[in-house]
Tab-separated table of C-alpha atoms in Angstrom:
chain	number	residue	atom	x	y	z
A	1	MET	CA	-28.671	31.890	-0.471
A	2	ASP	CA	-26.766	34.126	-2.839
A	3	PRO	CA	-25.584	32.404	-6.075
A	4	VAL	CA	-22.042	33.644	-5.411
A	5	GLN	CA	-22.040	31.926	-2.011
A	6	VAL	CA	-23.299	28.709	-3.623
A	7	LEU	CA	-20.511	28.859	-6.190
A	8	VAL	CA	-17.907	29.537	-3.475
A	9	ALA	CA	-19.245	26.599	-1.431
A	10	LEU	CA	-19.126	24.339	-4.513
A	11	ALA	CA	-15.586	25.490	-5.280
A	12	ASN	CA	-14.491	24.702	-1.725
A	13	LEU	CA	-16.218	21.333	-1.886
A	14	SER	CA	-14.517	20.514	-5.179
A	15	VAL	CA	-11.106	21.359	-3.671
A	16	ILE	CA	-11.800	19.068	-0.704
A	17	ILE	CA	-12.957	16.262	-3.007
A	18	GLY	CA	-9.885	16.785	-5.195
A	19	ILE	CA	-7.568	16.514	-2.192
A	20	GLY	CA	-9.357	13.345	-1.066
A	21	LEU	CA	-9.028	11.773	-4.510
A	22	GLY	CA	-5.384	12.800	-4.664
A	23	LEU	CA	-4.689	11.095	-1.340
A	24	LEU	CA	-6.405	7.924	-2.551
A	25	GLN	CA	-4.304	7.982	-5.708
A	26	LEU	CA	-1.102	8.488	-3.707
A	27	ARG	CA	-1.965	5.465	-1.591
A	28	ALA	CA	-2.585	3.364	-4.698
A	29	ILE	CA	0.646	4.599	-6.286
A	30	ALA	CA	2.623	3.749	-3.141
A	31	ARG	CA	1.240	0.197	-3.166
A	32	GLN	CA	1.983	-0.133	-6.880
A	33	ARG	CA	5.570	1.047	-6.302
A	34	GLN	CA	5.995	-1.536	-3.543
A	35	GLU	CA	4.745	-4.302	-5.815
A	36	ASP	CA	6.989	-3.087	-8.640
A	37	MET	CA	9.983	-3.137	-6.293
A	38	VAL	CA	9.171	-6.693	-5.206
A	39	LEU	CA	8.785	-7.800	-8.815
A	40	ARG	CA	12.155	-6.235	-9.693
A	41	ALA	CA	13.736	-8.029	-6.737
A	42	PHE	CA	12.040	-11.213	-7.971
A	43	GLU	CA	13.590	-10.979	-11.466
A	44	PRO	CA	16.670	-13.077	-10.573
A	45	PHE	CA	14.282	-15.936	-9.754
A	46	LEU	CA	13.429	-16.009	-13.456
A	47	ASP	CA	17.068	-16.291	-14.528
A	48	PRO	CA	18.056	-19.783	-15.761
A	49	ALA	CA	21.227	-19.668	-13.621
A	50	PHE	CA	19.160	-19.125	-10.486
A	51	SER	CA	16.718	-21.805	-11.574
A	52	ARG	CA	19.591	-24.291	-11.887
A	53	ALA	CA	20.879	-23.339	-8.435
A	54	PHE	CA	17.374	-23.596	-6.966
A	55	TRP	CA	16.822	-27.096	-8.349
A	56	GLU	CA	20.310	-28.174	-7.383
A	57	VAL	CA	19.491	-27.292	-3.766
A	58	GLN	CA	16.188	-29.169	-4.024
A	59	THR	CA	18.007	-32.338	-5.117
A	60	TRP	CA	20.965	-32.176	-2.738
A	61	ARG	CA	21.918	-35.361	-0.948
A	62	TYR	CA	22.809	-33.366	2.183
A	63	THR	CA	20.383	-33.889	5.054
A	64	THR	CA	22.491	-32.579	7.945
A	65	PHE	CA	24.951	-29.760	8.485
A	66	GLU	CA	27.643	-32.257	9.418
A	67	GLN	CA	27.254	-34.010	6.076
A	68	PHE	CA	27.230	-30.703	4.203
A	69	ASP	CA	30.240	-29.412	6.141
A	70	ALA	CA	32.228	-32.565	5.401
A	71	GLU	CA	31.257	-33.143	1.763
A	72	ALA	CA	30.189	-29.844	0.192
A	73	THR	CA	32.237	-28.554	-2.696
A	74	LEU	CA	32.955	-24.912	-3.408
A	75	GLU	CA	30.208	-25.120	-6.038
A	76	ASP	CA	27.766	-26.301	-3.351
A	77	LEU	CA	28.719	-23.363	-1.128
A	78	VAL	CA	28.210	-20.922	-3.996
A	79	THR	CA	24.868	-22.525	-4.846
A	80	LEU	CA	23.756	-22.199	-1.234
A	81	ASP	CA	24.734	-18.517	-1.211
A	82	VAL	CA	22.999	-17.772	-4.512
A	83	VAL	CA	19.747	-19.345	-3.410
A	84	SER	CA	19.717	-18.189	0.201
A	85	VAL	CA	20.579	-14.573	-0.650
A	86	GLN	CA	17.645	-14.306	-3.063
A	87	PHE	CA	15.178	-15.534	-0.465
A	88	GLU	CA	16.906	-13.413	2.177
A	89	THR	CA	16.284	-10.340	-0.003
A	90	MET	CA	12.580	-11.088	-0.246
A	91	GLY	CA	12.443	-11.685	3.508
A	92	LEU	CA	14.134	-8.352	4.133
A	93	LEU	CA	11.593	-6.566	1.924
A	94	TYR	CA	8.850	-8.201	4.005
A	95	LYS	CA	10.554	-7.259	7.286
A	96	ARG	CA	10.889	-3.613	6.199
A	97	GLY	CA	7.215	-3.467	5.236
A	98	LEU	CA	8.050	-3.012	1.561
A	99	ALA	CA	6.358	-6.267	0.539
A	100	GLU	CA	2.957	-7.429	1.737
A	101	LEU	CA	2.783	-11.023	2.939
A	102	ASP	CA	-0.256	-11.793	0.790
A	103	PHE	CA	1.651	-10.620	-2.303
A	104	LEU	CA	4.696	-12.737	-1.393
A	105	ASP	CA	2.353	-15.654	-0.731
A	106	ASP	CA	0.911	-15.354	-4.224
A	107	LEU	CA	4.338	-14.877	-5.765
A	108	MET	CA	6.547	-17.414	-4.021
A	109	ALA	CA	5.163	-19.177	-0.941
A	110	GLU	CA	5.912	-22.741	-2.004
A	111	PRO	CA	9.440	-22.090	-3.311
A	112	THR	CA	10.241	-20.204	-0.097
A	113	LEU	CA	9.057	-23.065	2.100
A	114	MET	CA	10.630	-25.751	-0.095
A	115	THR	CA	13.993	-24.037	-0.051
A	116	TRP	CA	13.907	-23.243	3.643
A	117	ASN	CA	13.097	-26.860	4.453
A	118	ARG	CA	16.061	-28.051	2.381
A	119	ILE	CA	18.606	-25.616	3.785
A	120	ALA	CA	17.339	-25.221	7.382
A	121	PRO	CA	19.525	-27.991	8.849
A	122	ILE	CA	22.545	-26.486	7.089
A	123	VAL	CA	21.681	-22.958	8.234
A	124	TYR	CA	21.145	-23.977	11.856
A	125	GLY	CA	24.415	-25.917	11.882
A	126	TYR	CA	26.388	-23.126	10.249
A	127	ARG	CA	24.933	-20.535	12.641
A	128	ALA	CA	26.173	-22.583	15.590
A	129	LYS	CA	29.579	-23.437	14.116
A	130	ALA	CA	30.439	-19.943	12.871
A	131	ASN	CA	28.611	-18.094	15.669
A	132	VAL	CA	26.489	-16.114	13.197
A	133	PRO	CA	22.957	-16.306	14.623
A	134	GLY	CA	21.599	-13.884	12.029
A	135	TRP	CA	22.685	-15.815	8.955
A	136	SER	CA	19.678	-16.283	6.653
A	137	GLN	CA	17.343	-14.964	9.352
A	138	TRP	CA	15.073	-13.035	6.987
A	139	HIS	CA	14.583	-16.097	4.810
A	140	GLU	CA	13.642	-18.035	7.936
A	141	ARG	CA	11.285	-15.326	9.203
A	142	LEU	CA	9.602	-15.102	5.817
A	143	ALA	CA	9.184	-18.888	5.729
A	144	VAL	CA	7.691	-18.848	9.247
A	145	ALA	CA	5.282	-16.031	8.308
A	146	LEU	CA	4.214	-17.801	5.107
A	147	ASP	CA	3.758	-21.101	6.959
A	148	LYS	CA	1.576	-19.357	9.545
A	149	ARG	CA	-0.467	-17.602	6.853
A	150	LEU	CA	-1.040	-20.763	4.828
A	151	THR	CA	-2.001	-22.664	7.985
A	152	GLU	CA	-4.485	-19.952	8.995
A	153	LEU	CA	-5.978	-19.979	5.494
A	154	GLY	CA	-6.238	-23.771	5.599
A	155	GLU	CA	-4.142	-24.120	2.452
A	156	PRO	CA	-2.177	-27.356	2.097
A	157	HIS	CA	1.573	-26.867	2.140
A	158	GLU	CA	4.789	-28.550	3.128
A	159	PRO	CA	5.248	-28.409	6.924
A	160	LEU	CA	7.996	-26.072	8.039
A	161	VAL	CA	11.259	-27.549	9.331
A	162	LYS	CA	12.027	-26.290	12.831
A	163	PRO	CA	15.200	-26.764	14.893
């Protein structure tokens, strides 16, 4: 074989290898961008105001929608919105394929399940009363997916509240 042909073959091979490595890097960069986006969306969870709202929901005396509907203050309604919208955002990222379930599991499985279990009776009641079946649906779907994943992995967790 002529040395020029060998060099041409090596040059072609190096181009093919370079393209392959570039594709692998693009895949890794895409995953990193997804994780960065999820972490940016997670930032409000680190805010003390959200933390207060989160723990307020966890300690609510409301156990039914009827009780919440009759006794909730405007502050309670705002707290519910603040907390549910944050989890709804993470659920939407999961639904759109922009957040991997294993990453969300590592990041926030227990808080998602805890919060869903506290607000589920309120959500189900409000959906029926206001005829808004999609209200907080992505939070619910994320909680269901995380519950299923944790069950399949055999990890102990709070059982999911179902209607």
